[in-house]
Short mmCIF file of C-alpha atoms in Angstrom, two decimals:
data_model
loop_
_atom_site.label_atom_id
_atom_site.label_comp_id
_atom_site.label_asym_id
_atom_site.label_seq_id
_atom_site.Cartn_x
_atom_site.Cartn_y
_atom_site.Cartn_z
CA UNK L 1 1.53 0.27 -32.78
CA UNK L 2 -0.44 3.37 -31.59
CA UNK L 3 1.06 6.75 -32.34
CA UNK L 4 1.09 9.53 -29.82
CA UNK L 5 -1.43 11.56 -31.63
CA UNK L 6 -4.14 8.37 -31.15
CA UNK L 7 -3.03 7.85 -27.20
CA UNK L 8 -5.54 10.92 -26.36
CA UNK L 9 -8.31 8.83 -27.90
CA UNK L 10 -7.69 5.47 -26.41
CA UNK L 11 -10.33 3.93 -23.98
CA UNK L 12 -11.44 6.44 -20.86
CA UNK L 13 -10.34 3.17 -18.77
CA UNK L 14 -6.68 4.52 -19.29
CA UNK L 15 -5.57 7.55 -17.29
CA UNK L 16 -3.66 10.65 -19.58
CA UNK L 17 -1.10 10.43 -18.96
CA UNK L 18 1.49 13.38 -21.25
CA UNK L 19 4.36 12.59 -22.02
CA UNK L 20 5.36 16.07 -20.38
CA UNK L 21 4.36 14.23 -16.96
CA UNK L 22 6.62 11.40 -17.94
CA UNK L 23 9.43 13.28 -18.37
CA UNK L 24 8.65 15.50 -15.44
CA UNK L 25 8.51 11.97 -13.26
CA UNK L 26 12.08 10.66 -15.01
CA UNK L 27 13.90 13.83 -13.94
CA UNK L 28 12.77 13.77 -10.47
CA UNK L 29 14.01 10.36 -10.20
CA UNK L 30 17.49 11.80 -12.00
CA UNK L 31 17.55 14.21 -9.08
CA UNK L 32 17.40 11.43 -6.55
CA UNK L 33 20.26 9.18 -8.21
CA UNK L 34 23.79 10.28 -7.09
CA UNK L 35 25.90 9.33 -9.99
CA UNK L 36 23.80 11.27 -12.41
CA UNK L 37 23.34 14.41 -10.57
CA UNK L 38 26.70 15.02 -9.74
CA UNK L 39 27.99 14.61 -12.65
CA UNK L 40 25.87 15.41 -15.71
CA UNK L 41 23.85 18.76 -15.25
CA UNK L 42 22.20 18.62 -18.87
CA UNK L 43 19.51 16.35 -19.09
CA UNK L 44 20.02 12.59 -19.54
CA UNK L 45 18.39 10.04 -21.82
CA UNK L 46 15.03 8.27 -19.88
CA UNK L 47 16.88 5.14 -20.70
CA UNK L 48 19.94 5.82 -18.73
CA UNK L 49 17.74 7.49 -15.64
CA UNK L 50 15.92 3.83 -15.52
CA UNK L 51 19.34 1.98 -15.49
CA UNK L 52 21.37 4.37 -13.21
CA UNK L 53 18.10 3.42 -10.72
CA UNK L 54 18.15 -0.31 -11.34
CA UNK L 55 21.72 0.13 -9.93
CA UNK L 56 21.19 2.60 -7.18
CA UNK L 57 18.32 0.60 -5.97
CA UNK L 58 20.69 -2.62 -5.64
CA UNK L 59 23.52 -0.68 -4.03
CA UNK L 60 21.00 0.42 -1.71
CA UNK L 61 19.84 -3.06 -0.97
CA UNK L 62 23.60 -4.43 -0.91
CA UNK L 63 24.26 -1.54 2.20
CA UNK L 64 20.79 -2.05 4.02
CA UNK L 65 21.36 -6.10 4.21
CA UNK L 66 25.31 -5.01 4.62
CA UNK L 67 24.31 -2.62 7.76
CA UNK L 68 21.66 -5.25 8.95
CA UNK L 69 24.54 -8.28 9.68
CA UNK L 70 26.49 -5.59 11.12
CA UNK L 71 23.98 -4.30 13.34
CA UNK L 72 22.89 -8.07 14.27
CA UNK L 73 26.32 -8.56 14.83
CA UNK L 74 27.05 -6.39 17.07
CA UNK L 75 23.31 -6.34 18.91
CA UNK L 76 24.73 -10.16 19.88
CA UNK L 77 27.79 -9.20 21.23
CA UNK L 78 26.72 -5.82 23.49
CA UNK L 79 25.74 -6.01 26.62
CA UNK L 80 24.83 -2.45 27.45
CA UNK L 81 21.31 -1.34 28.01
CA UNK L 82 20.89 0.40 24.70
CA UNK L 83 21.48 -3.01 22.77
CA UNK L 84 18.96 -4.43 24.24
CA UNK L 85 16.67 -1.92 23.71
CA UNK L 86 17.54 -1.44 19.90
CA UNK L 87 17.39 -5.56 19.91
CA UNK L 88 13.94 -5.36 21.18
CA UNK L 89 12.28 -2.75 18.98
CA UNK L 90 14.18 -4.96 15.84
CA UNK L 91 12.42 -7.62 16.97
CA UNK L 92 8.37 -6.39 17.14
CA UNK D 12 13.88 -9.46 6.68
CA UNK D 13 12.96 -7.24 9.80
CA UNK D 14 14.63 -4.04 8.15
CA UNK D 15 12.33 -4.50 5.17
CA UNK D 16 8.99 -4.75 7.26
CA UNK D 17 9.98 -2.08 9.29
CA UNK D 18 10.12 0.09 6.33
CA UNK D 19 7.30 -1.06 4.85
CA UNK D 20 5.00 -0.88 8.23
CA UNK D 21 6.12 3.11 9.19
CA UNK D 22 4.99 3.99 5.50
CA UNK D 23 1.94 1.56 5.81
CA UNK D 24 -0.78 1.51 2.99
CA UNK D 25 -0.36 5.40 1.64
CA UNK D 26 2.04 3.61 -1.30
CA UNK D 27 1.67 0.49 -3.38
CA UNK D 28 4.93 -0.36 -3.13
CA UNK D 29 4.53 -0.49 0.71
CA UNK D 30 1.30 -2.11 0.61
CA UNK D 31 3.03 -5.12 -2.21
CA UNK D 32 5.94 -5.27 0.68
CA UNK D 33 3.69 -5.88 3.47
CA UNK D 34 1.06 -8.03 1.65
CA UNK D 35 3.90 -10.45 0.83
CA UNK D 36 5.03 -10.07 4.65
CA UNK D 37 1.83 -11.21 5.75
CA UNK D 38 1.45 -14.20 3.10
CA UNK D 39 5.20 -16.03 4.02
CA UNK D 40 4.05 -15.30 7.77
CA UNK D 41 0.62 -17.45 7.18
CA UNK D 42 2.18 -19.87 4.92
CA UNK D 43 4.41 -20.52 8.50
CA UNK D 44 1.59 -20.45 10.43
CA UNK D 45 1.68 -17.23 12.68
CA UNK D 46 -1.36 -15.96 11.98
CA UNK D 47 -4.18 -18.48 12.40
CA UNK D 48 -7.32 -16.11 12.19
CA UNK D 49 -8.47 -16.71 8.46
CA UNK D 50 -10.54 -13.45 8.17
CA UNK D 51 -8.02 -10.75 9.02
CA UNK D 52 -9.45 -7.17 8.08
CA UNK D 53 -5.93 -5.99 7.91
CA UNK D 54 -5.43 -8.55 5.00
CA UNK D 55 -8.37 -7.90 3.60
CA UNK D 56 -7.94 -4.12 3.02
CA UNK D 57 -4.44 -4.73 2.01
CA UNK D 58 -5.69 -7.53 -1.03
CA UNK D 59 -8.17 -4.77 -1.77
CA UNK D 60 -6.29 -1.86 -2.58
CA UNK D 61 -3.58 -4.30 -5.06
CA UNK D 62 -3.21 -3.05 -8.00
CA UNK D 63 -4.64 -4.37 -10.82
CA UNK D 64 -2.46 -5.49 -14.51
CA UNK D 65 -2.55 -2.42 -16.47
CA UNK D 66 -4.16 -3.44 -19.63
CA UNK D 67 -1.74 -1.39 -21.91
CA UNK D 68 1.78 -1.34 -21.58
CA UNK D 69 3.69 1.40 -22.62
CA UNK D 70 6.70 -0.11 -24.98
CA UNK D 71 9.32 2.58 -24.74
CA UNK D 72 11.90 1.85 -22.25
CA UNK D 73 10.80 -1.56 -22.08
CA UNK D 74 13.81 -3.40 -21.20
CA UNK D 75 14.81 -1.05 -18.27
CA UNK D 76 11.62 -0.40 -17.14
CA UNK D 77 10.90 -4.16 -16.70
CA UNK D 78 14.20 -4.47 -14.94
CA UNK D 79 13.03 -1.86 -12.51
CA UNK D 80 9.44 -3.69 -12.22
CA UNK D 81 11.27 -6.08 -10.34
CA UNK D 82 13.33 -4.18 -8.01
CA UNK D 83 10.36 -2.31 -6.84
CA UNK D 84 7.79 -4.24 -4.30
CA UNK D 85 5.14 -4.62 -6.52
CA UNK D 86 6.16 -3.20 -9.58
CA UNK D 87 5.46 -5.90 -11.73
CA UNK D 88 1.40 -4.66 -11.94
CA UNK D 89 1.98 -1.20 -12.07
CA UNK D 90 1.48 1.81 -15.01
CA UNK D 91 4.29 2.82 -16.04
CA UNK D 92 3.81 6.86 -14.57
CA UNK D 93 3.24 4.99 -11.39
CA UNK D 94 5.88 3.08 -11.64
CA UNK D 95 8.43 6.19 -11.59
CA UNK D 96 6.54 7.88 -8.80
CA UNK D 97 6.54 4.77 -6.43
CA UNK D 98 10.28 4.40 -7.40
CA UNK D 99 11.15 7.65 -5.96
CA UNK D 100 9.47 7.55 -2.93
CA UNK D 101 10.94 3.58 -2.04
CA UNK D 102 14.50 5.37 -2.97
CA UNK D 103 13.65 7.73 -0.42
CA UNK D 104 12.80 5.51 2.08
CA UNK D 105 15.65 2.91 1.15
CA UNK D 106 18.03 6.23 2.06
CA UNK D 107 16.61 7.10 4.98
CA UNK D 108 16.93 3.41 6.67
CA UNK D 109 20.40 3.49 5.45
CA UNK D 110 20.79 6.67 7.49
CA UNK D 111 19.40 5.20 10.74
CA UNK D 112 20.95 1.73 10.40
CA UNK D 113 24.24 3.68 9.57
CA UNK D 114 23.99 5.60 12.50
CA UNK D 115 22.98 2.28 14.58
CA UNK D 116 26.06 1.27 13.87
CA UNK D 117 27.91 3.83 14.32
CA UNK D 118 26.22 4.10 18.02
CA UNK D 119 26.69 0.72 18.99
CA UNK D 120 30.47 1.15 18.13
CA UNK D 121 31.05 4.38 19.90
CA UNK D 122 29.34 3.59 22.72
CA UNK D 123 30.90 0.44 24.37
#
């Protein structure tokens, strides 16, 4: 397994990138996750950043296809004019 | 699912994960036969910029990492840096169509 002091002279094919840059990349993603940034203000394991967006990403996905019945739902059963505008730009 | 092209069409080809959404999009829509041109330029500058297997994978974080690889649209062939910057910006956009579907709803059941 390559060490960290060998990654600089790997292949020019692969872009360097620091591990500074990772981390830099993991925290903005900490700052985007709810749970996290309420609640812990020191910083949090890379590990725990990655699973705490594995589950935001499904919650998100759980209240987008949640909202979408709703919304067909309801698009069905309205009759006023804006329902069948909102119907029609669903539908392009 | 229309939210999901929707999405993926307003941010178009400036992401990968957008251009992964919308290349699958367009595949299941020829598979069912809606688009009978065979050349499509669209297509073609879509299969084009798809990113190409990294040849080095970077081990640490495996596990979650690989579990996020499939959550994201196209994950599964990215580097790993790119990988976290995609993921932000498809969080950001999953938000914001929460946001406008929310307030859809909201709309549709105020207004009767």
């Amino acid at each position: 397994m390559s060490g960290r002091r060998s990654r600089s002279r790997q292949s020019s094919a692969v872009s360097r990138i620091t591990d500074d840059q990772i981390n830099d990349l993991v925290s903005k993603l900490q700052q985007l996750l709810p749970e996290i940034r309420d609640r812990c203000s020191d910083k949090v394991s890379a590990a725990r950043v990655l699973q705490e967006t594995c589950n935001y990403i499904r919650s998100l996905h759980r209240e987008v296809d949640d909202l979408s019945e709703r919304l067909s739902e309801l698009l069905a059963t309205t009759d006023t004019a804006q329902a069948a505008i909102i119907r029609n730009l669903l539908m392009q | 699912m229309v939210a999901d092209a929707s999405m993926a069409s307003v941010v178009g080809y400036k992401r990968a994960w957008s251009r992964a959404m919308l290349w699958k999009i367009r595949n299941q829509s020829r598979r069912h036969g809606l688009l009978a041109k065979k050349s499509n330029s669209h297509a073609n500058r879509l299969r084009k910029s798809k990113v190409v297997k990294p040849k080095i994978a970077k081990t640490e974080n495996f596990d979650q990492a690989s579990e996020l690889r499939k959550l994201v649209p196209g994950g599964e062939a990215m580097e790993y840096s790119n990988l976290l910057e995609e993921t932000a910006h498809y969080i950001k956009c999953l938000t914001t169509q929460v946001g406008i579907f929310d307030e859809l709803v909201k709309g549709e059941i105020v207004d009767i």
